[in-house]
PDB file of C-alpha atoms in Angstrom:
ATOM      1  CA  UNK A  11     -43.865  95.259  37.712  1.00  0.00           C
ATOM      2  CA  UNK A  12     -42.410  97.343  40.613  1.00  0.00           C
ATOM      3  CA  UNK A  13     -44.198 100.393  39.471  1.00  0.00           C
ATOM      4  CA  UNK A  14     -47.540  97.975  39.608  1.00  0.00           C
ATOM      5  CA  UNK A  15     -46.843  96.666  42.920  1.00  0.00           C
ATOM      6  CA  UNK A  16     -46.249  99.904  44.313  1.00  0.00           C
ATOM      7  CA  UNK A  17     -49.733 101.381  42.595  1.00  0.00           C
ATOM      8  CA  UNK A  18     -51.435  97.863  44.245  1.00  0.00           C
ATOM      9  CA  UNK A  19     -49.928  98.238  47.480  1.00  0.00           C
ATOM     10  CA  UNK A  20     -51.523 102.258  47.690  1.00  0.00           C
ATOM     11  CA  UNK A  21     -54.358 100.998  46.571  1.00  0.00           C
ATOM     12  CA  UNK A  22     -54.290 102.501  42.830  1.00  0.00           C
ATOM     13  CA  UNK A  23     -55.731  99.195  41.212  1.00  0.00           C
ATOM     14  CA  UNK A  24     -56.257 100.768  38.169  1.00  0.00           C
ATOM     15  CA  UNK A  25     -53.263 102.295  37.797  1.00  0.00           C
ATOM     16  CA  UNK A  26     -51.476  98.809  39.031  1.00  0.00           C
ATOM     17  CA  UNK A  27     -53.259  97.353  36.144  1.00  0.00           C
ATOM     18  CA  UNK A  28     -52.134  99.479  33.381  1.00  0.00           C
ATOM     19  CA  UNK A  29     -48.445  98.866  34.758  1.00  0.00           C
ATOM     20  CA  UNK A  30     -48.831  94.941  34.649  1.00  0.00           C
ATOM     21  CA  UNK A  31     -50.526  95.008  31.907  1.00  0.00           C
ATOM     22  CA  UNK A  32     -47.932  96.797  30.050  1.00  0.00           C
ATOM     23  CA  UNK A  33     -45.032  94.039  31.477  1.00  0.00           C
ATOM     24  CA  UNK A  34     -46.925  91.369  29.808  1.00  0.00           C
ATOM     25  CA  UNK A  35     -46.646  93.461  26.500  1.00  0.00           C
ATOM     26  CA  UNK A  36     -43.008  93.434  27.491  1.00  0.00           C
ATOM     27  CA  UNK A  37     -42.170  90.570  28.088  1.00  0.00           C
ATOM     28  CA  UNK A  38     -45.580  87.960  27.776  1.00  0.00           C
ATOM     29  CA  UNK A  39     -43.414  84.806  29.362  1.00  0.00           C
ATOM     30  CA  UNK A  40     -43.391  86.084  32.853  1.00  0.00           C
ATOM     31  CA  UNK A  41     -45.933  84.440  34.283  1.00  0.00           C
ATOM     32  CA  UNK A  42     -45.412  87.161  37.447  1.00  0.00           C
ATOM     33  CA  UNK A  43     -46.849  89.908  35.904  1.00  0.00           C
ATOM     34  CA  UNK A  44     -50.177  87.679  35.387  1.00  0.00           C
ATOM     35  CA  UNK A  45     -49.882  86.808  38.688  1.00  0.00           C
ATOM     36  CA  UNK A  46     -49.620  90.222  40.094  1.00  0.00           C
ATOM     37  CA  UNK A  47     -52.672  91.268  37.182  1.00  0.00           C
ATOM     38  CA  UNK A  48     -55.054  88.935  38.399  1.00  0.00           C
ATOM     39  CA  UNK A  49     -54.582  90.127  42.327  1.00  0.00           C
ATOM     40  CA  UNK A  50     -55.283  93.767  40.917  1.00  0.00           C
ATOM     41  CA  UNK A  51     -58.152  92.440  39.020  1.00  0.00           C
ATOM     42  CA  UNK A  52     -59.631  90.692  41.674  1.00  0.00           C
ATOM     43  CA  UNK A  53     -59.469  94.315  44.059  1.00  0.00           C
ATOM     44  CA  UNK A  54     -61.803  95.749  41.295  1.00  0.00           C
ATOM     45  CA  UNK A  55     -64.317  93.006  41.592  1.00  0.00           C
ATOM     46  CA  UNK A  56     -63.740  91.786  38.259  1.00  0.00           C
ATOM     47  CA  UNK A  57     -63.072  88.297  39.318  1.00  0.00           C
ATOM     48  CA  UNK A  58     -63.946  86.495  36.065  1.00  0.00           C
ATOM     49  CA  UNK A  59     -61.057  88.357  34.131  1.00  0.00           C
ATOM     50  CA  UNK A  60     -58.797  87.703  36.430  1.00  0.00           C
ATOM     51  CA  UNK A  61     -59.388  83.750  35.972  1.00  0.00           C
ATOM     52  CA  UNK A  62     -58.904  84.661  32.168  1.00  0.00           C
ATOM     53  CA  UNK A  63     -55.534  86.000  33.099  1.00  0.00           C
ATOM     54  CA  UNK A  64     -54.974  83.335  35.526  1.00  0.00           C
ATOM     55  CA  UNK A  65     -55.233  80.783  32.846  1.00  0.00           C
ATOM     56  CA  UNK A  66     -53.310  82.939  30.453  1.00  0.00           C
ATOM     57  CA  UNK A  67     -50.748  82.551  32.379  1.00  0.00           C
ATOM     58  CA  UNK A  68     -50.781  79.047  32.921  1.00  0.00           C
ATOM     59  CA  UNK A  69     -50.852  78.510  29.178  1.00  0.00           C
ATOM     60  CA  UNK A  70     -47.285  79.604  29.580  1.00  0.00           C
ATOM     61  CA  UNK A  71     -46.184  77.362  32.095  1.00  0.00           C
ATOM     62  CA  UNK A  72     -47.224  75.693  35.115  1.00  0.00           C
ATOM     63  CA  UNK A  73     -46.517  78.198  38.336  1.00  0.00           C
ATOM     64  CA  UNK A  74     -46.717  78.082  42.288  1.00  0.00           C
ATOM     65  CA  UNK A  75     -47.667  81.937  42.009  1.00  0.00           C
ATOM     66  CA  UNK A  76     -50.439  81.428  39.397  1.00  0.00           C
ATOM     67  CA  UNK A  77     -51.615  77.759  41.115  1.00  0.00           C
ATOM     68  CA  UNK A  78     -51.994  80.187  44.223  1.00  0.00           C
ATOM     69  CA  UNK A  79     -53.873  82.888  42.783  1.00  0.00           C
ATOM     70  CA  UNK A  80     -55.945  80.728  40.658  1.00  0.00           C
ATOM     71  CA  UNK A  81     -57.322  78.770  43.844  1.00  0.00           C
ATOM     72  CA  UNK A  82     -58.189  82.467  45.625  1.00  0.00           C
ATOM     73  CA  UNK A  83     -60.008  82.804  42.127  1.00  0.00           C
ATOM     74  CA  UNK A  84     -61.910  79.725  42.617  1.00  0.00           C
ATOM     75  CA  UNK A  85     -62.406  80.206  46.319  1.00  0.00           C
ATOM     76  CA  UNK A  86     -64.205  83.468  45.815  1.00  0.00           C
ATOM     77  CA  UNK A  87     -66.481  81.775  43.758  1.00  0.00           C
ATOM     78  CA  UNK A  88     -67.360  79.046  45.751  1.00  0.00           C
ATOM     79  CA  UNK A  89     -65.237  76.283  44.381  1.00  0.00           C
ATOM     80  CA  UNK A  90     -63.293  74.607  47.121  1.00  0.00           C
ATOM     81  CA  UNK A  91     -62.491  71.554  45.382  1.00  0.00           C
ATOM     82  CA  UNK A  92     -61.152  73.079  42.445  1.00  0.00           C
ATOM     83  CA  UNK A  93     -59.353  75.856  44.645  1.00  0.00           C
ATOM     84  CA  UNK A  94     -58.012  73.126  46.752  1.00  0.00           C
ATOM     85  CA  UNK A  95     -56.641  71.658  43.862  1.00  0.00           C
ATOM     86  CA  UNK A  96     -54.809  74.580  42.630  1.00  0.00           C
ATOM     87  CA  UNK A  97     -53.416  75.339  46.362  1.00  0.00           C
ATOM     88  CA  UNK A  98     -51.818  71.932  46.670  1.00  0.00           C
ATOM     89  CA  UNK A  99     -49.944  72.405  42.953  1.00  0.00           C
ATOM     90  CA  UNK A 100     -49.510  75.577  44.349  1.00  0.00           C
ATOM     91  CA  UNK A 101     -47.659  74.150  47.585  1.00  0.00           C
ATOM     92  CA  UNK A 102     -46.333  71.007  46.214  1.00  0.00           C
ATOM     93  CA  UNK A 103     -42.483  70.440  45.649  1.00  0.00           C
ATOM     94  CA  UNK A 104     -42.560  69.992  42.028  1.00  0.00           C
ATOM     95  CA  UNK A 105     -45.192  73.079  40.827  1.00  0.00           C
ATOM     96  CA  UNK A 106     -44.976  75.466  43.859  1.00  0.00           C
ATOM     97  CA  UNK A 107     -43.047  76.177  47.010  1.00  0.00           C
ATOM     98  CA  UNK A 108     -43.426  73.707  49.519  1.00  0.00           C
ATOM     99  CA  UNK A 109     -42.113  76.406  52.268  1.00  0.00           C
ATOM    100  CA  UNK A 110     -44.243  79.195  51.694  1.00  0.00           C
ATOM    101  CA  UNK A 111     -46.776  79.622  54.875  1.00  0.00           C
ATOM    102  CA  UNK A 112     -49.535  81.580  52.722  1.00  0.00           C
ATOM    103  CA  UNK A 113     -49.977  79.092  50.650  1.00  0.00           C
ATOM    104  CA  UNK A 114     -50.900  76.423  53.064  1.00  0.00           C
ATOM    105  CA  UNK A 115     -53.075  79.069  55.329  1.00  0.00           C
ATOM    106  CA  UNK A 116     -55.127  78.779  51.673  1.00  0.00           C
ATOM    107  CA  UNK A 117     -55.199  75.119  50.946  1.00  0.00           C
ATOM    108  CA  UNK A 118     -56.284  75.182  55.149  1.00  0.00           C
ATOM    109  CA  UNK A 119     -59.161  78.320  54.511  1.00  0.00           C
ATOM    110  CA  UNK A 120     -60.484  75.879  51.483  1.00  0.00           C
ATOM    111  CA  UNK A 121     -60.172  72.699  53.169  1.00  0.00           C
ATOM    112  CA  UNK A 122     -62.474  73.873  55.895  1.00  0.00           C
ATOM    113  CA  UNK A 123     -65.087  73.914  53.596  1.00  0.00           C
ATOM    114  CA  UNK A 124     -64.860  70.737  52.063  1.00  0.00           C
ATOM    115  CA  UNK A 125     -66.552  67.649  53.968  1.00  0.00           C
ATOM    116  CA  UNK A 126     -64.614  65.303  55.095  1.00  0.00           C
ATOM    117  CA  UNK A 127     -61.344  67.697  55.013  1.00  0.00           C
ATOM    118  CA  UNK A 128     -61.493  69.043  58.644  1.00  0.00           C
ATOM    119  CA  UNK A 129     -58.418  67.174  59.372  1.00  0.00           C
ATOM    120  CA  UNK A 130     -56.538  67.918  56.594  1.00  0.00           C
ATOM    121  CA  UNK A 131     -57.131  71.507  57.278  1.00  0.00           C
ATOM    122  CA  UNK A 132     -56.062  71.805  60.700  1.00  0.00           C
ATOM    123  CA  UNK A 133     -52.880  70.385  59.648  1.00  0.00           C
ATOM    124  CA  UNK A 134     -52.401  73.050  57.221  1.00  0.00           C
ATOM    125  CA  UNK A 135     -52.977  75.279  59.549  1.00  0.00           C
ATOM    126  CA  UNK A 136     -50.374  74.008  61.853  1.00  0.00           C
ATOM    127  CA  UNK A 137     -47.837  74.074  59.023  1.00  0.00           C
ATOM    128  CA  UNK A 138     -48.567  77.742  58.124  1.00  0.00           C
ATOM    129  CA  UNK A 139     -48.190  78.816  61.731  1.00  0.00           C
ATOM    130  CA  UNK A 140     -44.629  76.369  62.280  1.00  0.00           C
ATOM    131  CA  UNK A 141     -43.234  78.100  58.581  1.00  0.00           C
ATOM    132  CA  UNK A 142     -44.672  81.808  60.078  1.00  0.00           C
ATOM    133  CA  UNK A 143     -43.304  81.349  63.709  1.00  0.00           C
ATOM    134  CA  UNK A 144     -39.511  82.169  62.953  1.00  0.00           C
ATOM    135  CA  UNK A 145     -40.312  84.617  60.405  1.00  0.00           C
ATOM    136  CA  UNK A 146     -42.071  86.581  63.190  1.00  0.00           C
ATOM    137  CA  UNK A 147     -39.609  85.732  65.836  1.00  0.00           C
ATOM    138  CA  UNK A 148     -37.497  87.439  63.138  1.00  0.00           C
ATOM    139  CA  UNK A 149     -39.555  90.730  62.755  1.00  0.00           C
ATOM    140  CA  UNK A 150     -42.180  90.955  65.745  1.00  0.00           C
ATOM    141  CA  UNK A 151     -42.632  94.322  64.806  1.00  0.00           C
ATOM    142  CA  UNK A 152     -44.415  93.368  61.632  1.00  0.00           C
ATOM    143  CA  UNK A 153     -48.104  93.548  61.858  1.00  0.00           C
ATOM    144  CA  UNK A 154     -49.029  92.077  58.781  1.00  0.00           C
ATOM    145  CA  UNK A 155     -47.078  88.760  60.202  1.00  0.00           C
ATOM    146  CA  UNK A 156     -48.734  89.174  63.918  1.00  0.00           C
ATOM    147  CA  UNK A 157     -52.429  89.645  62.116  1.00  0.00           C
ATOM    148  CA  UNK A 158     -52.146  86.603  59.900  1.00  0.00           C
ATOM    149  CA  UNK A 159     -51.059  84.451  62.875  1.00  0.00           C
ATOM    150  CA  UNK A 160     -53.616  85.789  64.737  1.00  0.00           C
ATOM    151  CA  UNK A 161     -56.009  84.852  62.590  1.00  0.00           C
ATOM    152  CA  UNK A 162     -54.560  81.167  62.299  1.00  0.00           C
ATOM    153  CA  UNK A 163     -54.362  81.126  66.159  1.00  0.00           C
ATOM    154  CA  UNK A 164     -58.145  81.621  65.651  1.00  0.00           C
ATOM    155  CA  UNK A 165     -58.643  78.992  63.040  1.00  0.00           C
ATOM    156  CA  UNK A 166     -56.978  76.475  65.160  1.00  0.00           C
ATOM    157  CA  UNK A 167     -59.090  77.308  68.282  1.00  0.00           C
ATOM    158  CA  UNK A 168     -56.341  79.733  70.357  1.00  0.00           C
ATOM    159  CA  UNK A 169     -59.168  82.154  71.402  1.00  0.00           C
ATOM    160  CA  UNK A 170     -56.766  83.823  73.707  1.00  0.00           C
ATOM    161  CA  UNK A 171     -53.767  84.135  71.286  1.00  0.00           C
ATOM    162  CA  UNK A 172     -55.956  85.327  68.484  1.00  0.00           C
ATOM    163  CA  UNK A 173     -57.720  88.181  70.324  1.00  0.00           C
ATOM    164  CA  UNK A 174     -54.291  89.268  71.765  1.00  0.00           C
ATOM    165  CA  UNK A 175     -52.369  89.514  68.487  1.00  0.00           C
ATOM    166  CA  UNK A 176     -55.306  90.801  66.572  1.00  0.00           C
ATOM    167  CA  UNK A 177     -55.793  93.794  68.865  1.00  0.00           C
ATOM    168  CA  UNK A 178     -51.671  94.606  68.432  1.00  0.00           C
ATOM    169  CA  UNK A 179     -51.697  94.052  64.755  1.00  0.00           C
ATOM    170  CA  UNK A 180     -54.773  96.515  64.552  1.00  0.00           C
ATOM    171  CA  UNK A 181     -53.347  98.702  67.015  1.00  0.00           C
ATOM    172  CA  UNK A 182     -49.840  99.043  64.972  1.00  0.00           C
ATOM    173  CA  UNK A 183     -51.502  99.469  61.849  1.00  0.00           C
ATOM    174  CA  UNK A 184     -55.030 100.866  62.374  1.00  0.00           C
ATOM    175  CA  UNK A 185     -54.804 102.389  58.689  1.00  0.00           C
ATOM    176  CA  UNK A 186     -54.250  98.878  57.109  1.00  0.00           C
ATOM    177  CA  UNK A 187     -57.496  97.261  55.806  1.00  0.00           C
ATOM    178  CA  UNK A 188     -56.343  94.140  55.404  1.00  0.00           C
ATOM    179  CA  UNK A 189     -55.181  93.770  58.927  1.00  0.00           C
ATOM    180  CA  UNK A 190     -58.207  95.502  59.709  1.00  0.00           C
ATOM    181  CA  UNK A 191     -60.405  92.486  57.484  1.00  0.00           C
ATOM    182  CA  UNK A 192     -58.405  89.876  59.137  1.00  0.00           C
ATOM    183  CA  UNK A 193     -58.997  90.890  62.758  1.00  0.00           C
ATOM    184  CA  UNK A 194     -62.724  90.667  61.874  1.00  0.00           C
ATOM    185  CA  UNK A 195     -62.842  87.364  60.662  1.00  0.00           C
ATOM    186  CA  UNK A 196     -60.521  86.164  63.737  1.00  0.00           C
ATOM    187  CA  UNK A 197     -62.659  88.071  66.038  1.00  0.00           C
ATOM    188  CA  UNK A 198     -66.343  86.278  64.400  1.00  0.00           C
ATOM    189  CA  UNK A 199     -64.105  82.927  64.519  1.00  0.00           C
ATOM    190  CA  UNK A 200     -63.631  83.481  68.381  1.00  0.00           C
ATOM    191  CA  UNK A 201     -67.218  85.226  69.239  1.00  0.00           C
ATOM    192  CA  UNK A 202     -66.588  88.100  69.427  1.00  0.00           C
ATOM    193  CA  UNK A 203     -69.191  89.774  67.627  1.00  0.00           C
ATOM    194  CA  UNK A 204     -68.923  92.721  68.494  1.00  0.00           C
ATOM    195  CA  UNK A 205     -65.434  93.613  67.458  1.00  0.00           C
ATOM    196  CA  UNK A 206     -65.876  91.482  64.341  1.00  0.00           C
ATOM    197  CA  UNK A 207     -68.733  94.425  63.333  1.00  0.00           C
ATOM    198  CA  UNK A 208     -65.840  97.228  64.393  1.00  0.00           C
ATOM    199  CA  UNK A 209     -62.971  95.935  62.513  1.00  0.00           C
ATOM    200  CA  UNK A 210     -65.257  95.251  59.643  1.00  0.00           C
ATOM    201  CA  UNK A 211     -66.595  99.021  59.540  1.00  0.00           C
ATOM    202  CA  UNK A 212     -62.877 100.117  60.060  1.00  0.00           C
ATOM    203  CA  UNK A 213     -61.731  97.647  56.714  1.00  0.00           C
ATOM    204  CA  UNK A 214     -64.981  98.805  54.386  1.00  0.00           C
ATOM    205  CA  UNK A 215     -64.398 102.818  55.305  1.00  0.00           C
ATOM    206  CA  UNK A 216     -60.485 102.084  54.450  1.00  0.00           C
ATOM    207  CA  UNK A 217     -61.505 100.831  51.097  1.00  0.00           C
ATOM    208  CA  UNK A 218     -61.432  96.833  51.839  1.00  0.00           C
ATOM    209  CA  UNK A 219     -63.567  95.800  48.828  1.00  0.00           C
ATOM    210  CA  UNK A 220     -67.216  94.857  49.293  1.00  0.00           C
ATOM    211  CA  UNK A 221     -67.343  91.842  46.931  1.00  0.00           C
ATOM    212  CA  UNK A 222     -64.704  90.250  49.233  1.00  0.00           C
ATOM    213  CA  UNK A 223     -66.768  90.723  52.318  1.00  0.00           C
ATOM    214  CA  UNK A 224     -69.544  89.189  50.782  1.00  0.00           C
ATOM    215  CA  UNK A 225     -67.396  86.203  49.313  1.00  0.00           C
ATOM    216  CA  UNK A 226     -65.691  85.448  52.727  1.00  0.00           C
ATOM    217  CA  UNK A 227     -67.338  81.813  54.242  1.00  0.00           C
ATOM    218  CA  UNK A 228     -66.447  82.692  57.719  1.00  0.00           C
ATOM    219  CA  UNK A 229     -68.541  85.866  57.720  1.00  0.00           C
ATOM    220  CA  UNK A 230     -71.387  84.263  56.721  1.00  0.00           C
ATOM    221  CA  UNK A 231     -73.144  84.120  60.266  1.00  0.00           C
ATOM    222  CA  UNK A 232     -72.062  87.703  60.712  1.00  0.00           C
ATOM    223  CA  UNK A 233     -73.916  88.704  56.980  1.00  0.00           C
ATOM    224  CA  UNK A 234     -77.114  87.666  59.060  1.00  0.00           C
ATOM    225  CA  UNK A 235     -76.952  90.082  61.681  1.00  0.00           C
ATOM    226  CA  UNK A 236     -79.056  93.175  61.656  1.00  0.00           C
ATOM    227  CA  UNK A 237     -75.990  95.311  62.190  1.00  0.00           C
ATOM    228  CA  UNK A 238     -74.249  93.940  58.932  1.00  0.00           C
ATOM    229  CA  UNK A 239     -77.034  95.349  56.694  1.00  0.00           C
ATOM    230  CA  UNK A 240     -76.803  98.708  58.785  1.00  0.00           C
ATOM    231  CA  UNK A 241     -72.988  98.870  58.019  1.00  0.00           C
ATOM    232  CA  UNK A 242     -73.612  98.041  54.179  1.00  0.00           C
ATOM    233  CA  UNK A 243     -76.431 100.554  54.252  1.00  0.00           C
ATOM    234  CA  UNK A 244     -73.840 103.219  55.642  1.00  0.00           C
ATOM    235  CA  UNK A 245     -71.309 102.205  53.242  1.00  0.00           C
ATOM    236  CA  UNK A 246     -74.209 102.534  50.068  1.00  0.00           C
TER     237      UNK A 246
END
């Protein structure tokens, strides 16, 4: 599992997948190592075998980890009721981790999308930035923490606070695609067009995965500009 999450986190998917893969043969009750298999499988654009594993898992026993990975499953494919679903088990006290600020920014990125759920997601939004706050008052030098509150600053309409931390998480990490990806989105969320198309060429040339782009709801305007099918044209 180590060995995987190292292999993930250097962007060796296939290489993280043999490793988790071979934990399950190991030991096929911990429902981690599906967990950590369906992330991996999701990188490689494989999304509908990583719902296989997902439910794999699940067949185990119920899990806050696999009720959060199984509602970025459905969320990449469109379905924000059922991936809403999955994020509450996945944040509730008696299936999940009622602490855990990722897990809410999720249920909040799939509430948005649901009508009639505005509300609900702002305050999920709120949560994930009051359970982030200390954590990054802990380690402000962190700039995977200082991009993903950016990027809630920018979901809960803190134009200034979201271009400010965006631009320091970027410029701390400007190898990081993910940081990279997330800037983007907060940057489109605030109007900033401009730098959205930037950090979204800096995420694709790092090795961000294309499917994901094209998946992500809060791109969609930007997918419509001229200068999108330019970048993907680049990329091709």
């Amino acid at each position: 599992d180590r060995l995987g999450s190292l292999r993930h986190h250097l962007g060796d998917y296939a290489g993280a997948e043999q490793a988790f893969r071979q934990s399950i043969q190991i030991e096929p009750d911990a429902v981690s190592s599906y967990a950590n298999l369906s992330m991996t499988l999701v990188r490689q654009g494989r999304s509908d075998e990583a719902l296989h594993v997902l439910q794999q898992g699940l067949q185990v026993r119920p899990s806050g980890q696999l009720y959060n990975n199984l509602g970025t499953a459905l969320f990449n494919r469109g379905d924000y009721i059922g991936s809403a679903k999955a994020f509450e088990h996945a944040v509730s006290v008696s299936k999940g981790n009622s602490i855990a600020y990722l897990r809410w920014a999720n249920l909040a990125d799939t509430l948005r999308w649901i009508p009639g759920r505005e509300q609900d997601s702002q305050q999920a939004y709120r949560k994930a930035a009051a359970l982030l706050k200390p954590r990054l008052e802990r380690a402000p030098g962190d700039s995977t923490l200082v991009s993903r509150m950016g990027l809630y600053a920018a979901k809960l309409g803190d134009k200034t606070t979201a271009s400010v931390l965006s631009h320091k998480a970027v410029t701390a990490a400007p190898d990081n695609p993910d940081i990279r990806f997330r800037a983007a989105v907060a940057y489109e969320l605030v109007g900033q067009r401009d730098a959205a198309l930037t950090e979204l060429t800096s995420a694709q040339n790092l090795g961000y995965p294309t499917k994901l782009i094209g998946t992500e709801p809060d791109l969609l305007a930007l997918r419509s500009d001229p200068r999108f099918d330019l970048l993907r044209m680049e990329k091709e």
